[in-house]
Coordinates of C-alpha atoms in Angstrom, one line a residue:
Chain A
M1 CA 89.6 143.2 91.5
D2 CA 91.4 140.3 93.1
R3 CA 94.7 139.5 91.6
Y4 CA 94.1 135.7 91.8
Q5 CA 92.3 133.0 93.5
E6 CA 93.4 129.5 94.4
L7 CA 91.3 126.6 92.9
D8 CA 91.0 123.1 94.2
H9 CA 93.0 120.3 92.6
T10 CA 93.6 116.9 94.1
A11 CA 97.3 116.6 93.6
D12 CA 98.7 119.8 92.3
W13 CA 97.9 123.5 92.5
S14 CA 95.5 125.5 90.4
F15 CA 94.7 129.2 90.3
R16 CA 92.8 131.7 88.4
A17 CA 94.4 135.1 87.8
F18 CA 92.6 138.2 86.8
G19 CA 93.5 141.4 84.9
R20 CA 91.8 144.5 83.4
D21 CA 93.9 143.9 80.4
L22 CA 96.2 141.1 79.1
A23 CA 99.4 142.8 80.5
E24 CA 97.8 143.0 84.0
L25 CA 96.6 139.4 83.6
F26 CA 100.1 138.1 82.8
A27 CA 101.6 140.1 85.7
N28 CA 99.0 138.8 88.1
A29 CA 99.5 135.2 87.0
A30 CA 103.2 135.7 87.9
Y31 CA 102.2 137.2 91.2
A32 CA 100.0 134.2 91.9
L33 CA 102.8 131.8 91.3
F34 CA 105.1 133.4 94.0
A35 CA 102.2 134.1 96.4
L36 CA 101.2 130.4 96.3
E37 CA 104.8 129.4 97.1
G38 CA 104.7 131.9 100.0
A39 CA 107.8 133.4 98.4
L40 CA 106.8 137.1 98.2
D41 CA 109.5 139.3 99.7
A42 CA 108.7 142.8 101.0
Q43 CA 111.9 144.4 99.9
S44 CA 112.8 144.4 96.2
T45 CA 116.5 144.7 95.8
L46 CA 117.1 143.5 92.3
T47 CA 115.6 143.6 88.8
R48 CA 115.7 141.3 85.8
E49 CA 114.7 141.8 82.2
I50 CA 112.8 138.8 80.8
R51 CA 111.8 137.7 77.4
A52 CA 109.4 134.9 76.5
E53 CA 107.9 133.5 73.3
G54 CA 105.1 131.0 72.6
I55 CA 103.1 129.8 69.6
D56 CA 100.0 131.4 70.9
R57 CA 98.7 133.4 73.9
E58 CA 98.4 130.3 76.2
A59 CA 101.8 129.0 75.3
L60 CA 103.2 132.4 75.9
L61 CA 101.7 132.4 79.4
V62 CA 103.2 129.0 80.2
N63 CA 106.6 130.0 78.9
W64 CA 106.6 133.4 80.8
L65 CA 105.8 131.7 84.1
S66 CA 108.2 128.9 83.4
E67 CA 111.0 131.4 82.8
L68 CA 110.4 132.9 86.2
L69 CA 110.5 129.5 87.9
F70 CA 113.8 128.8 86.0
L71 CA 115.3 132.0 87.3
Q72 CA 114.0 131.4 90.8
E73 CA 115.6 128.0 91.0
T74 CA 118.9 128.7 89.3
R75 CA 119.6 132.3 90.7
Y76 CA 118.1 131.6 94.2
E77 CA 115.8 134.6 93.8
T78 CA 112.1 135.4 94.3
Y79 CA 110.0 138.1 92.5
Q80 CA 107.1 140.2 93.5
R81 CA 106.6 143.0 91.0
F82 CA 106.1 142.4 87.3
D83 CA 106.0 145.1 84.6
I84 CA 105.0 143.8 81.2
T85 CA 106.7 146.2 78.8
K86 CA 105.7 144.4 75.6
L87 CA 103.0 141.9 74.9
T88 CA 101.8 140.4 71.7
D89 CA 100.1 137.0 71.2
T90 CA 103.5 135.3 70.8
E91 CA 106.0 137.5 72.5
L92 CA 106.5 139.1 75.9
E93 CA 109.1 141.4 77.5
A94 CA 109.0 142.3 81.1
T95 CA 111.0 143.9 84.0
V96 CA 110.6 142.0 87.3
W97 CA 111.6 143.1 90.8
G98 CA 112.6 140.8 93.5
A99 CA 115.3 139.7 96.0
Q100 CA 117.7 137.0 96.9
A101 CA 115.9 134.3 98.7
Q102 CA 116.4 131.6 101.2
P103 CA 116.0 128.2 99.7
A104 CA 112.3 127.6 99.5
T105 CA 110.8 124.5 101.1
K106 CA 107.7 124.6 98.9
F107 CA 107.9 125.1 95.2
I108 CA 106.3 124.7 91.9
K109 CA 108.0 122.2 89.6
A110 CA 106.3 123.3 86.4
V111 CA 103.5 125.2 84.7
T112 CA 101.2 122.8 82.7
Y113 CA 98.9 123.2 79.7
H114 CA 96.3 121.1 81.4
D115 CA 92.9 123.0 81.5
L116 CA 94.8 126.1 80.5
K117 CA 92.4 128.9 79.5
I118 CA 92.7 132.6 78.9
E119 CA 89.2 134.1 78.6
Q120 CA 87.7 137.6 78.2
T121 CA 85.2 138.4 81.0
E122 CA 82.9 141.4 81.7
K123 CA 85.6 142.9 83.9
G124 CA 88.6 142.1 81.7
W125 CA 90.5 138.9 81.4
Q126 CA 91.1 135.7 83.4
A127 CA 93.5 132.8 83.1
T128 CA 93.2 129.4 84.7
V129 CA 96.4 127.6 85.3
V130 CA 97.4 124.2 86.8
V131 CA 100.9 123.8 88.1
D132 CA 102.8 120.7 89.1
V133 CA 104.0 120.8 92.7
Chain B
M1 CA 81.7 113.4 84.4
I2 CA 81.4 109.6 84.0
S3 CA 79.3 107.7 86.5
K4 CA 79.6 104.2 87.9
H5 CA 76.6 102.8 85.9
E6 CA 78.4 103.6 82.7
L7 CA 81.3 101.3 83.6
E8 CA 81.4 97.6 82.7
R9 CA 82.5 95.4 85.7
L10 CA 84.9 92.8 84.2
S11 CA 85.7 91.1 87.6
E12 CA 85.6 92.0 91.2
F13 CA 88.4 94.5 90.9
V14 CA 88.4 95.5 87.2
W15 CA 86.1 98.1 85.7
Q16 CA 86.0 99.2 82.1
V17 CA 85.0 102.4 80.3
P18 CA 83.9 101.0 76.9
R19 CA 85.4 102.5 73.8
T20 CA 82.0 103.7 72.8
Y21 CA 81.8 106.1 75.8
R22 CA 83.4 108.9 73.8
D23 CA 83.8 109.3 70.0
D24 CA 87.5 110.1 70.2
M25 CA 88.5 107.0 72.2
R26 CA 90.8 104.6 70.3
A27 CA 90.7 102.0 73.0
P28 CA 88.8 101.2 76.2
A29 CA 90.1 102.2 79.6
R30 CA 90.3 99.9 82.6
M31 CA 90.4 100.7 86.2
Y32 CA 91.7 98.5 89.0
A33 CA 89.8 99.3 92.2
D34 CA 87.4 98.1 94.8
E35 CA 84.1 99.9 95.1
E36 CA 85.4 102.5 97.6
L37 CA 88.5 103.3 95.6
L38 CA 86.4 103.5 92.5
D39 CA 84.1 106.0 94.2
D40 CA 87.2 108.1 95.1
A41 CA 88.4 108.0 91.5
L42 CA 85.0 109.1 90.2
E43 CA 85.0 112.2 92.4
D44 CA 87.6 114.2 90.4
K45 CA 88.9 114.4 86.9
S46 CA 91.1 111.2 87.1
V47 CA 88.9 109.1 84.9
E48 CA 88.4 111.8 82.3
Q49 CA 92.2 112.2 82.1
L50 CA 92.5 108.4 81.8
I51 CA 90.0 108.5 78.9
N52 CA 92.0 111.3 77.3
T53 CA 95.0 109.0 77.1
T54 CA 93.0 106.5 75.0
T55 CA 92.8 109.1 72.2
L56 CA 96.6 109.0 71.6
P57 CA 97.5 107.5 68.2
G58 CA 98.8 104.0 68.3
I59 CA 97.4 103.0 71.7
V60 CA 97.2 99.2 72.1
K61 CA 94.8 97.0 74.2
Y62 CA 93.5 99.5 76.8
A63 CA 94.6 102.3 79.1
I64 CA 94.9 101.3 82.7
A65 CA 94.2 103.1 86.0
M66 CA 95.9 101.7 89.1
P67 CA 93.9 101.7 92.4
D68 CA 95.9 104.7 93.6
I69 CA 94.8 106.8 90.6
H70 CA 94.2 110.5 91.2
Q71 CA 93.9 113.7 89.2
G72 CA 97.0 115.1 87.7
Y73 CA 97.5 116.9 84.4
G74 CA 97.6 115.3 80.9
A75 CA 97.6 111.7 82.0
P76 CA 96.3 110.9 85.5
V77 CA 98.7 109.9 88.3
G78 CA 98.4 106.2 88.5
G79 CA 97.9 105.8 84.7
V80 CA 99.5 103.3 82.4
F81 CA 99.1 102.9 78.6
A82 CA 101.2 101.5 75.7
T83 CA 101.5 102.7 72.2
A84 CA 102.9 100.7 69.3
A85 CA 106.5 101.5 68.7
S86 CA 106.0 101.2 64.9
D87 CA 103.3 103.8 64.4
G88 CA 102.3 105.1 67.9
V89 CA 103.3 108.2 69.7
I90 CA 105.3 109.2 72.8
S91 CA 103.9 111.9 75.1
P92 CA 106.1 113.8 77.5
G93 CA 103.1 115.1 79.5
A94 CA 102.0 111.5 80.0
V95 CA 105.4 110.7 81.7
G96 CA 105.3 113.8 83.9
Y97 CA 107.7 116.6 84.9
D98 CA 109.5 114.6 87.5
I99 CA 111.0 112.1 85.1
N100 CA 112.1 108.9 86.9
C101 CA 110.7 110.0 90.2
G102 CA 111.1 106.8 92.1
V103 CA 111.7 104.9 95.2
R104 CA 114.8 103.1 96.6
V105 CA 114.8 100.8 99.6
L106 CA 118.0 99.9 101.5
A107 CA 118.0 97.3 104.3
S108 CA 120.4 97.0 107.2
R109 CA 120.9 93.9 109.4
V110 CA 120.0 95.9 112.5
N111 CA 116.7 95.3 114.3
A112 CA 114.5 98.2 115.4
D113 CA 115.0 97.7 119.1
E114 CA 118.8 98.1 118.7
L115 CA 118.3 101.3 116.7
R116 CA 115.8 102.9 119.1
P117 CA 118.3 104.6 121.5
H118 CA 120.1 106.2 118.5
L119 CA 117.0 107.1 116.4
S120 CA 116.7 110.8 117.3
N121 CA 120.4 111.3 116.5
L122 CA 120.1 109.4 113.3
A123 CA 117.1 111.4 112.1
T124 CA 119.0 114.7 112.8
T125 CA 122.1 113.4 111.0
L126 CA 120.1 112.3 108.0
Y127 CA 118.4 115.7 107.8
R128 CA 121.7 117.4 107.9
N129 CA 123.5 115.2 105.4
C130 CA 120.8 114.9 102.8
P131 CA 120.0 118.4 101.6
S132 CA 116.3 119.0 101.1
G133 CA 114.1 121.9 100.0
V134 CA 114.3 123.7 96.7
G135 CA 117.4 125.2 95.2
V136 CA 119.5 123.7 98.0
S137 CA 122.9 123.0 96.7
G138 CA 124.0 119.4 96.8
S139 CA 127.1 118.2 98.6
I140 CA 128.7 117.4 95.2
K141 CA 130.2 120.0 93.0
L142 CA 130.1 119.0 89.4
R143 CA 133.1 119.9 87.2
G144 CA 134.1 119.6 83.6
D145 CA 132.2 116.9 81.8
D146 CA 130.6 115.4 85.0
M147 CA 127.1 116.4 83.9
E148 CA 127.4 114.9 80.5
N149 CA 128.7 111.7 82.1
I150 CA 125.9 111.5 84.6
L151 CA 123.3 112.1 81.9
N152 CA 124.8 109.5 79.6
R153 CA 125.9 106.9 82.2
G154 CA 123.8 107.3 85.3
A155 CA 124.7 104.9 88.1
D156 CA 127.9 103.9 86.3
W157 CA 129.3 107.4 87.0
T158 CA 128.3 107.1 90.7
L159 CA 130.2 103.7 90.9
E160 CA 133.3 105.2 89.4
R161 CA 133.2 108.2 91.9
G162 CA 132.7 105.9 94.9
Y163 CA 129.1 106.9 95.6
A164 CA 127.8 103.4 94.8
Q165 CA 128.7 99.8 95.8
M166 CA 129.0 97.2 93.1
E167 CA 125.9 95.4 94.5
D168 CA 123.7 98.5 94.1
L169 CA 123.6 98.4 90.3
P170 CA 121.8 95.1 89.6
R171 CA 119.3 96.1 92.3
T172 CA 118.4 99.2 90.3
E173 CA 115.9 99.3 87.5
E174 CA 117.8 99.2 84.2
Y175 CA 121.0 98.8 86.3
G176 CA 120.7 102.5 86.9
R177 CA 121.7 103.3 83.4
I178 CA 119.3 104.0 80.5
P179 CA 121.2 102.8 77.4
Y180 CA 119.6 105.2 75.0
A181 CA 120.1 108.3 77.1
D182 CA 121.6 111.2 75.1
A183 CA 123.0 114.2 77.0
S184 CA 123.1 116.2 73.8
K185 CA 119.3 116.3 73.8
V186 CA 119.1 117.9 77.2
S187 CA 118.9 121.7 76.9
Q188 CA 121.5 124.0 78.6
K189 CA 118.7 125.3 80.7
A190 CA 117.8 121.9 82.0
Q191 CA 121.5 121.2 82.8
E192 CA 121.8 124.5 84.5
R193 CA 118.8 123.7 86.7
G194 CA 120.3 120.3 87.7
H195 CA 123.8 121.6 88.2
D196 CA 123.6 122.2 92.0
Q197 CA 121.0 119.5 92.7
L198 CA 122.7 116.1 92.5
G199 CA 122.2 114.4 95.9
T200 CA 119.3 116.6 97.0
L201 CA 115.9 115.5 98.0
G202 CA 113.7 118.4 96.9
A203 CA 110.4 119.3 98.4
G204 CA 106.7 118.4 98.1
N205 CA 106.0 114.7 98.7
H206 CA 109.6 113.6 98.5
F207 CA 111.1 112.1 101.6
I208 CA 113.6 109.8 103.3
E209 CA 112.1 107.4 105.8
V210 CA 113.6 105.0 108.3
D211 CA 111.3 102.0 108.7
R212 CA 111.0 98.7 110.3
I213 CA 109.6 95.5 108.7
A214 CA 106.3 95.0 110.5
A215 CA 105.2 92.0 108.7
L216 CA 106.3 89.5 106.0
Y217 CA 103.9 87.7 103.7
D218 CA 106.2 85.7 101.4
D219 CA 109.1 83.7 102.9
E220 CA 110.8 82.9 99.6
A221 CA 110.9 86.6 98.4
A222 CA 111.9 87.7 101.9
R223 CA 114.9 85.2 101.8
V224 CA 116.0 86.4 98.3
L225 CA 115.7 90.1 99.4
N226 CA 117.3 89.4 102.8
L227 CA 114.4 90.8 104.7
F228 CA 113.4 89.8 108.3
E229 CA 110.8 90.9 110.8
N230 CA 111.6 94.1 112.8
Q231 CA 114.6 94.8 110.5
V232 CA 115.6 98.5 109.9
V233 CA 115.2 99.6 106.3
V234 CA 115.3 103.0 104.6
Q235 CA 113.2 104.4 101.8
I236 CA 114.2 107.2 99.5
H237 CA 111.5 108.9 97.4
C238 CA 112.7 111.5 94.9
G239 CA 113.5 112.1 91.2
S240 CA 115.3 114.1 88.6
R241 CA 114.8 117.5 90.3
G242 CA 114.8 120.7 88.3
L243 CA 116.7 119.0 85.4
G244 CA 113.8 116.6 84.7
H245 CA 111.2 119.3 85.1
Q246 CA 112.9 121.4 82.5
V247 CA 113.3 118.5 80.1
C248 CA 109.6 117.8 80.2
Q249 CA 108.8 121.6 80.0
D250 CA 111.1 121.9 76.9
F251 CA 109.4 119.1 75.1
V252 CA 105.8 119.9 76.0
D253 CA 106.5 123.3 74.6
R254 CA 108.3 122.0 71.5
F255 CA 105.6 119.4 70.8
Q256 CA 102.9 122.1 70.7
R257 CA 104.2 122.7 67.2
V258 CA 105.0 119.1 66.4
V259 CA 101.4 117.9 66.8
K260 CA 100.5 120.3 64.0
T261 CA 103.3 118.8 61.8
Y262 CA 102.0 115.3 62.3
D263 CA 98.3 116.2 62.4
I264 CA 97.7 114.8 65.9
V265 CA 94.5 116.1 67.5
L266 CA 94.2 115.7 71.2
P267 CA 91.6 116.7 73.9
D268 CA 94.3 118.2 76.2
R269 CA 97.3 120.2 75.2
E270 CA 99.3 118.8 78.0
L271 CA 99.2 115.4 76.2
V272 CA 101.0 116.7 73.1
A273 CA 102.9 113.8 71.5
A274 CA 105.2 113.0 68.6
P275 CA 105.4 109.7 66.7
Y276 CA 107.8 107.5 68.7
A277 CA 109.9 106.8 65.6
S278 CA 110.1 110.5 64.4
P279 CA 113.2 112.6 64.9
E280 CA 111.3 114.7 67.5
G281 CA 110.1 111.7 69.3
Q282 CA 113.6 110.2 69.4
D283 CA 115.0 113.5 70.7
Y284 CA 112.6 113.3 73.7
V285 CA 113.5 109.6 74.2
G286 CA 117.2 110.6 74.5
A287 CA 116.5 113.5 76.8
M288 CA 114.1 111.5 79.0
G289 CA 116.6 108.7 79.3
A290 CA 119.3 111.3 80.3
A291 CA 117.0 112.8 82.9
A292 CA 116.2 109.3 84.2
N293 CA 120.0 108.7 84.6
F294 CA 120.3 111.9 86.6
A295 CA 117.5 110.6 88.9
F296 CA 119.2 107.2 89.3
A297 CA 122.4 109.1 90.2
N298 CA 120.6 111.4 92.5
R299 CA 119.0 108.5 94.5
Q300 CA 122.4 106.8 94.5
V301 CA 124.2 109.8 96.0
L302 CA 121.5 110.2 98.6
A303 CA 122.0 106.5 99.4
F304 CA 125.7 107.3 99.9
H305 CA 124.8 110.1 102.3
I306 CA 122.4 107.8 104.2
R307 CA 125.1 105.1 104.5
R308 CA 127.5 107.8 105.8
S309 CA 124.9 109.0 108.3
F310 CA 124.3 105.4 109.6
A311 CA 128.1 105.0 110.0
Q312 CA 128.4 108.4 111.8
V313 CA 125.7 107.6 114.3
L314 CA 126.0 103.9 114.8
T315 CA 129.7 103.0 114.6
G316 CA 130.8 101.7 118.0
H317 CA 127.2 101.2 119.2
V318 CA 125.6 98.7 116.8
T319 CA 127.1 96.2 114.5
D320 CA 125.9 95.2 111.0
F321 CA 124.4 98.6 110.2
D322 CA 125.6 98.4 106.5
L323 CA 122.8 99.1 104.1
H324 CA 122.4 96.7 101.3
P325 CA 120.2 97.5 98.3
V326 CA 116.7 95.9 98.1
Y327 CA 115.7 97.6 94.9
D328 CA 115.3 101.0 93.1
I329 CA 112.3 101.6 90.9
A330 CA 111.1 104.4 88.6
H331 CA 107.5 105.6 88.6
N332 CA 107.4 108.3 85.9
M333 CA 108.8 106.8 82.7
A334 CA 108.0 105.7 79.1
K335 CA 109.9 102.6 78.1
L336 CA 110.4 100.5 75.0
E337 CA 109.3 97.0 75.9
D338 CA 108.1 93.7 74.3
H339 CA 104.6 92.6 75.4
E340 CA 102.2 90.0 74.2
I341 CA 99.3 91.5 72.4
Q342 CA 96.7 89.1 70.8
G343 CA 99.2 86.3 71.0
E344 CA 102.0 88.1 69.3
T345 CA 105.1 89.7 70.9
T346 CA 104.8 93.4 70.1
R347 CA 107.3 96.2 70.7
V348 CA 105.4 99.0 72.6
V349 CA 106.2 102.2 74.4
V350 CA 104.8 101.7 77.9
H351 CA 104.0 105.1 79.6
R352 CA 103.8 104.8 83.3
K353 CA 102.9 108.0 85.3
G354 CA 102.7 107.5 89.0
A355 CA 102.9 103.7 88.3
T356 CA 105.8 101.3 88.5
R357 CA 107.2 98.6 86.3
A358 CA 106.4 95.2 87.9
F359 CA 107.9 92.5 85.8
G360 CA 107.1 88.9 86.8
P361 CA 109.4 86.0 87.6
Q362 CA 111.8 84.8 84.8
S363 CA 111.8 88.2 83.1
P364 CA 115.0 88.4 81.0
V365 CA 115.8 91.9 82.2
L366 CA 116.0 90.9 85.9
P367 CA 119.3 89.9 87.5
K368 CA 119.7 86.2 88.1
D369 CA 118.8 86.2 91.9
L370 CA 115.6 88.1 91.3
K371 CA 114.3 85.9 88.4
A372 CA 112.8 83.4 90.9
I373 CA 110.6 86.0 92.7
G374 CA 109.9 88.7 90.1
Q375 CA 110.9 92.4 90.2
P376 CA 110.5 94.1 93.6
V377 CA 107.8 96.8 93.6
L378 CA 108.2 99.5 96.3
I379 CA 105.0 101.2 97.5
P380 CA 105.4 104.1 99.9
G381 CA 102.2 104.9 101.8
S382 CA 101.2 108.3 103.1
M383 CA 103.5 109.9 105.7
G384 CA 103.5 108.3 109.1
T385 CA 101.3 105.3 108.1
M386 CA 102.8 102.2 106.4
S387 CA 104.5 101.2 103.2
F388 CA 104.7 97.9 101.3
I389 CA 107.1 95.8 99.2
L390 CA 105.6 93.6 96.6
C391 CA 106.9 91.6 93.6
G392 CA 105.7 91.6 90.0
T393 CA 103.7 88.6 88.8
A394 CA 102.8 86.7 85.6
G395 CA 99.4 88.5 86.1
S396 CA 101.0 91.9 85.8
M397 CA 102.7 90.8 82.6
A398 CA 99.4 89.5 81.2
Q399 CA 97.1 92.3 82.4
T400 CA 98.9 95.6 82.8
F401 CA 102.0 95.6 80.6
G402 CA 104.0 94.5 83.6
S403 CA 102.9 97.4 85.8
S404 CA 101.7 98.1 89.3
C405 CA 100.6 100.9 91.6
H406 CA 103.1 103.4 93.1
G407 CA 101.6 104.7 96.4
A408 CA 98.5 105.6 98.3
G409 CA 97.2 108.3 95.9
R410 CA 95.8 111.6 97.0
V411 CA 92.1 112.3 97.8
W412 CA 92.3 115.8 99.3
S413 CA 93.8 118.8 97.6
R414 CA 96.8 120.4 99.3
H415 CA 94.6 123.5 99.8
R416 CA 92.1 121.4 101.8
A417 CA 94.8 119.5 103.7
K418 CA 96.4 122.8 104.8
K419 CA 92.9 124.1 105.9
E420 CA 92.0 121.0 107.9
V421 CA 95.3 119.8 109.3
R422 CA 97.7 121.7 111.5
G423 CA 101.3 120.7 110.7
E424 CA 102.4 121.1 114.4
K425 CA 99.6 118.9 115.6
L426 CA 100.4 116.3 113.0
R427 CA 104.1 116.3 114.1
A428 CA 103.1 116.0 117.7
E429 CA 100.8 113.0 116.9
M430 CA 103.7 111.3 115.0
N431 CA 106.1 112.0 117.9
E432 CA 103.6 110.4 120.3
R433 CA 103.6 107.3 118.3
G434 CA 107.4 107.2 118.5
I435 CA 108.1 108.6 115.0
E436 CA 110.9 111.1 114.7
V437 CA 110.1 113.9 112.3
R438 CA 112.6 116.3 110.7
A439 CA 110.9 118.7 108.2
G440 CA 111.9 122.0 106.7
S441 CA 108.3 123.2 106.3
I442 CA 105.5 122.7 108.8
S443 CA 102.8 123.7 106.3
G444 CA 104.4 121.3 103.8
L445 CA 104.0 118.6 106.5
A446 CA 100.3 119.4 106.7
E447 CA 99.9 119.0 102.9
E448 CA 101.2 115.5 103.2
A449 CA 98.9 114.5 106.1
P450 CA 97.7 110.9 105.9
Q451 CA 94.1 112.1 105.8
A452 CA 94.9 113.6 102.4
Y453 CA 95.6 110.2 100.9
K454 CA 93.8 107.0 100.3
D455 CA 94.4 104.0 102.5
V456 CA 97.6 102.4 101.1
S457 CA 96.7 99.0 102.5
R458 CA 93.5 99.1 100.5
V459 CA 95.4 99.9 97.4
V460 CA 97.9 97.1 97.7
R461 CA 95.1 94.6 98.7
V462 CA 93.5 95.3 95.3
V463 CA 96.8 94.9 93.5
D464 CA 97.4 91.6 95.3
A465 CA 93.9 90.3 94.8
A466 CA 93.8 91.3 91.2
G467 CA 97.0 89.4 90.7
I468 CA 99.1 92.4 89.3
G469 CA 101.5 92.3 92.3
K470 CA 102.3 89.9 95.2
L471 CA 102.6 91.1 98.8
V472 CA 106.1 90.6 100.3
A473 CA 106.4 93.0 103.3
R474 CA 104.8 95.8 105.3
L475 CA 106.9 98.6 106.6
E476 CA 106.2 100.9 109.5
P477 CA 107.9 104.3 110.0
L478 CA 110.5 105.1 112.7
A479 CA 111.7 108.4 111.3
V480 CA 110.5 110.8 108.6
I481 CA 112.9 113.3 106.9
K482 CA 111.3 115.9 104.6
G483 CA 112.0 119.1 102.8

């Protein structure tokens, strides 16, 4: 199963992430975010514990990805491995692995709710996300 | 998706989606375009997004698409609409993440031929002095209550600290200070994101460009703005950086709940809104104003670095290189304004996303010297092509809530641009045409290739012909500086 695929969008970026279960879906959506930025680093040298909340599953996905962007921008880090340790429809806890990063020249400003969908498929789950770049 | 035959043609350049097109529309939607630009707009979800904005409670007259419209999220880029301040809503997603992203133009008294021998050195110096990219620390360390002051007082803070000249402020929209800004409504997270970013350009489509005036179309406006042919001018395009992005994110998240409180049903969650007059709506207004002040201060500090760069490179070689302000405009904002609706002056909240304010002559908010010509409207084109300066008109006041377009508008996705254009080749082509390019990212350069955008001259021709802006000057690039 692919972790994600990039979709066409005139101005911004859009991707579809896949997972056998919701935890894998949330992890792969995070992976897609950093893969699109070209910010994946081979060597993980640090970990962070992350918590996110949302009023429903879609809002939780937006807030989880937004928290990663916030940390990336303020701590000058990039992340490549994502372990979801707790996941309900409204709460998430995760451990992420990453590294200190050079300032990125490309980046995602924000994760939007536009056309946001989390759907069950024959193979598991998929999420469609539009991000502002 | 809507097709052309479902539109009413109101005049040569104005097309309307009737209110009857979709059950949930509260007003019609109008598009300013010639046939080719209209065909471009109908190819993606721009028009659907425009129609979605007409479902917002309290919308007045009609929603408007500028000729540079393209697909965004929530509201389209190039979209304008107004809601009644009394019982309408305000929507953070219809303003956008980069609050008060905007353009500033500075003009020297040097002509392009005098600058030419120093151009390469100037481009390198600008790239070095104006930090670009993401997460790049600015040259300014904020201390104590600096952030609170910037958020509440915008350009006034930069003047106190010596980053601005007195003449800069009247040549900035709102004098560079949104009066209702409220730093206490900006989250700690947003302030943390902005902490290291004052005086930084950012990435994406943001840039600094050194241009020359290639043509003038309006002698009176050129005289008032001190513009002459072959003059060296500088454009800055950037916004409120991570601080603004976080403010928008915070409120789009918070308003997911608020729409339930106020029973607002919308076709797109990105458009979530709160009544303008509600406590939640006013919290966003205060935070948005503060983010806008941060953006004004950001462009002002960049202007300071640009002036410093000109002095470093040109002192002793060229005289009169001082950069005086032409204007500074916002293109992602919602503003409380009075407009005439059905013969009555009505207070409305004008949302402009990828669209600029374009107030006509005699507008009371303009400084005295600009009242004769109307507010300058600064329209950057796609990289390496051309840009325009226009002025607002009586027509923009009557037709579009005093608004005009903001740029060329994309037609290709970044994905397609990267596939079809090689950054290195693009740079070589620009070099061959005598344009100096300094860019942090070569693939980022490819994404901004001119082929990915509409023809900006076509866009401004429609604006001028439809009477919602008046052409003043055409700019051609000499040097491009990008993240």
